[in-house]
Amino acid sequence: MTLALAGFLVAMALVDSTSMGTLIIPVWLVLATRRGHQGRVVIYLLTIAAFYLVLGIALAAGAQALVPVLGDIVTSRPGRVVMVVVGVGLVWLSYRIDPKYRAKRGHDPAESSRRWQERITGALSTPGGMVGLAVVAGGIEAASMLPYLAAIGALTAADIGMAATTATLAVYCLVMILPALLILALRLVAARWVDRPLERLGSWAGQRAGSATAWTVGIVGVLVALQGVGGLL
């Protein structure tokens, strides 16, 4: 694995670490969990990491199986044109899912946060509830985990083998949940100093979660389109 690929994967993992399921929900959980029950936040984080890993292995295996079939197509001129079209489509989609656009269409930007808060309240009572919450969060985010898909695509293109790909994805998932684990550790050792900043972070992030998703989709769209254009020139 090259240094450039490793840096790209770390960058994508850190982008993934800021999503609703890997940062915002964990912050809400940290604030809502009583002292002595913080292990349930760890259960949630390990479950969502495992969900990502299992899904990533399945996607990587499928991608590697298709490389002999689609490799020449993707690098061909028509394939590059498709990449440009897909990239432009993702940029268009980013505008459509932006909360400001949705608010103009009559959608309440705070509705999603309220639904998640209700799910968290119901899940906090048992460890099994944490597992279920993580699976729900991962399933909902599966359609928008574009950084993870970009990482899988880069690993497939690097052709490092399935064993190395699996190990790399495991490290990726650990890096993805690392910021939330650090927040939990800070709360354990310095709750009186970090609770108020965490409350502000949770409120701010909840209000802007939709915008962050839109920006992520738009950025990936630009990168895909530029890669397609680069292949055409």
Tab-separated table of N, CA and C in Angstrom, residues 1 9 12-13 16 48-61 64 147-156 160-177:
chain	number	residue	atom	x	y	z
A	1	MET	N	0.844	-1.193	0.000
A	1	MET	CA	0.000	0.000	0.000
A	1	MET	C	0.882	1.247	0.000
A	9	LEU	N	-7.168	6.981	2.699
A	9	LEU	CA	-8.053	6.162	3.527
A	9	LEU	C	-8.269	6.790	4.903
A	12	MET	N	-10.672	9.689	4.447
A	12	MET	CA	-12.044	9.233	4.275
A	12	MET	C	-12.628	8.719	5.596
A	13	ALA	N	-11.802	8.022	6.401
A	13	ALA	CA	-12.278	7.524	7.693
A	13	ALA	C	-12.630	8.674	8.628
A	16	ASP	N	-15.871	10.103	7.552
A	16	ASP	CA	-16.935	9.202	8.016
A	16	ASP	C	-17.175	9.341	9.520
A	48	ILE	N	-21.671	-0.369	15.396
A	48	ILE	CA	-21.737	0.348	14.120
A	48	ILE	C	-20.441	0.148	13.333
A	49	ALA	N	-19.303	0.008	14.042
A	49	ALA	CA	-18.048	-0.289	13.351
A	49	ALA	C	-18.111	-1.675	12.705
A	50	ALA	N	-18.666	-2.655	13.442
A	50	ALA	CA	-18.804	-4.004	12.895
A	50	ALA	C	-19.753	-4.017	11.703
A	51	PHE	N	-20.834	-3.231	11.789
A	51	PHE	CA	-21.789	-3.136	10.679
A	51	PHE	C	-21.081	-2.616	9.428
A	52	TYR	N	-20.319	-1.540	9.587
A	52	TYR	CA	-19.564	-0.988	8.458
A	52	TYR	C	-18.575	-2.011	7.904
A	53	LEU	N	-17.889	-2.723	8.807
A	53	LEU	CA	-16.867	-3.683	8.370
A	53	LEU	C	-17.490	-4.815	7.558
A	54	VAL	N	-18.558	-5.403	8.066
A	54	VAL	CA	-19.208	-6.512	7.355
A	54	VAL	C	-19.711	-6.046	5.996
A	55	LEU	N	-20.352	-4.875	5.961
A	55	LEU	CA	-20.837	-4.334	4.698
A	55	LEU	C	-19.674	-4.035	3.752
A	56	GLY	N	-18.591	-3.485	4.297
A	56	GLY	CA	-17.434	-3.160	3.468
A	56	GLY	C	-16.787	-4.391	2.862
A	57	ILE	N	-16.674	-5.461	3.667
A	57	ILE	CA	-16.087	-6.709	3.138
A	57	ILE	C	-16.947	-7.256	2.003
A	58	ALA	N	-18.262	-7.233	2.181
A	58	ALA	CA	-19.162	-7.731	1.137
A	58	ALA	C	-19.028	-6.895	-0.143
A	59	LEU	N	-18.985	-5.576	0.021
A	59	LEU	CA	-18.869	-4.699	-1.147
A	59	LEU	C	-17.516	-4.866	-1.833
A	60	ALA	N	-16.464	-4.996	-1.032
A	60	ALA	CA	-15.125	-5.166	-1.611
A	60	ALA	C	-15.011	-6.489	-2.364
A	61	ALA	N	-15.598	-7.553	-1.795
A	61	ALA	CA	-15.565	-8.849	-2.475
A	61	ALA	C	-16.307	-8.776	-3.803
A	64	GLN	N	-14.174	-6.687	-6.287
A	64	GLN	CA	-13.035	-7.414	-6.820
A	64	GLN	C	-13.463	-8.460	-7.834
A	147	PRO	N	-17.898	8.379	1.515
A	147	PRO	CA	-16.464	8.250	1.797
A	147	PRO	C	-16.014	6.790	1.913
A	148	TYR	N	-16.863	5.971	2.533
A	148	TYR	CA	-16.525	4.554	2.685
A	148	TYR	C	-16.500	3.862	1.330
A	149	LEU	N	-17.464	4.178	0.485
A	149	LEU	CA	-17.472	3.600	-0.866
A	149	LEU	C	-16.248	4.037	-1.656
A	150	ALA	N	-15.840	5.304	-1.476
A	150	ALA	CA	-14.638	5.783	-2.160
A	150	ALA	C	-13.409	5.033	-1.663
A	151	ALA	N	-13.358	4.759	-0.357
A	151	ALA	CA	-12.233	4.003	0.203
A	151	ALA	C	-12.206	2.585	-0.342
A	152	ILE	N	-13.370	1.948	-0.422
A	152	ILE	CA	-13.445	0.586	-0.967
A	152	ILE	C	-13.019	0.581	-2.432
A	153	GLY	N	-13.460	1.594	-3.176
A	153	GLY	CA	-13.051	1.688	-4.574
A	153	GLY	C	-11.554	1.840	-4.720
A	154	ALA	N	-10.938	2.653	-3.853
A	154	ALA	CA	-9.486	2.846	-3.913
A	154	ALA	C	-8.752	1.554	-3.572
A	155	LEU	N	-9.252	0.815	-2.585
A	155	LEU	CA	-8.622	-0.457	-2.231
A	155	LEU	C	-8.766	-1.474	-3.350
A	156	THR	N	-9.925	-1.489	-3.984
A	156	THR	CA	-10.133	-2.413	-5.110
A	156	THR	C	-9.184	-2.090	-6.249
A	160	ILE	N	-4.785	-5.151	-3.600
A	160	ILE	CA	-3.872	-5.634	-2.561
A	160	ILE	C	-4.296	-6.996	-2.004
A	161	GLY	N	-5.359	-7.561	-2.550
A	161	GLY	CA	-5.809	-8.862	-2.080
A	161	GLY	C	-6.891	-8.735	-1.021
A	162	MET	N	-7.723	-9.760	-0.903
A	162	MET	CA	-8.879	-9.695	-0.016
A	162	MET	C	-8.475	-9.681	1.452
A	163	ALA	N	-7.432	-10.432	1.815
A	163	ALA	CA	-7.011	-10.460	3.219
A	163	ALA	C	-6.528	-9.086	3.673
A	164	ALA	N	-5.677	-8.468	2.861
A	164	ALA	CA	-5.170	-7.138	3.209
A	164	ALA	C	-6.282	-6.100	3.178
A	165	THR	N	-7.216	-6.255	2.239
A	165	THR	CA	-8.348	-5.330	2.166
A	165	THR	C	-9.194	-5.420	3.430
A	166	THR	N	-9.456	-6.646	3.905
A	166	THR	CA	-10.246	-6.836	5.120
A	166	THR	C	-9.560	-6.194	6.321
A	167	ALA	N	-8.252	-6.423	6.456
A	167	ALA	CA	-7.505	-5.839	7.573
A	167	ALA	C	-7.520	-4.316	7.503
A	168	THR	N	-7.381	-3.784	6.295
A	168	THR	CA	-7.383	-2.330	6.127
A	168	THR	C	-8.739	-1.742	6.470
A	169	LEU	N	-9.801	-2.417	6.059
A	169	LEU	CA	-11.151	-1.940	6.388
A	169	LEU	C	-11.404	-1.983	7.893
A	170	ALA	N	-10.841	-2.982	8.571
A	170	ALA	CA	-10.995	-3.050	10.026
A	170	ALA	C	-10.332	-1.846	10.694
A	171	VAL	N	-9.133	-1.490	10.221
A	171	VAL	CA	-8.451	-0.309	10.760
A	171	VAL	C	-9.241	0.951	10.431
A	172	TYR	N	-9.773	1.017	9.222
A	172	TYR	CA	-10.600	2.158	8.798
A	172	TYR	C	-11.766	2.354	9.766
A	173	CYS	N	-12.452	1.278	10.093
A	173	CYS	CA	-13.626	1.369	10.973
A	173	CYS	C	-13.231	1.789	12.384
A	174	LEU	N	-12.059	1.359	12.848
A	174	LEU	CA	-11.598	1.789	14.165
A	174	LEU	C	-11.267	3.284	14.167
A	175	VAL	N	-10.609	3.759	13.109
A	175	VAL	CA	-10.313	5.187	12.997
A	175	VAL	C	-11.619	5.981	12.936
A	176	MET	N	-12.615	5.427	12.281
A	176	MET	CA	-13.911	6.092	12.110
A	176	MET	C	-14.603	6.360	13.444
A	177	ILE	N	-14.461	5.448	14.410
A	177	ILE	CA	-15.135	5.631	15.706
A	177	ILE	C	-14.199	6.235	16.755
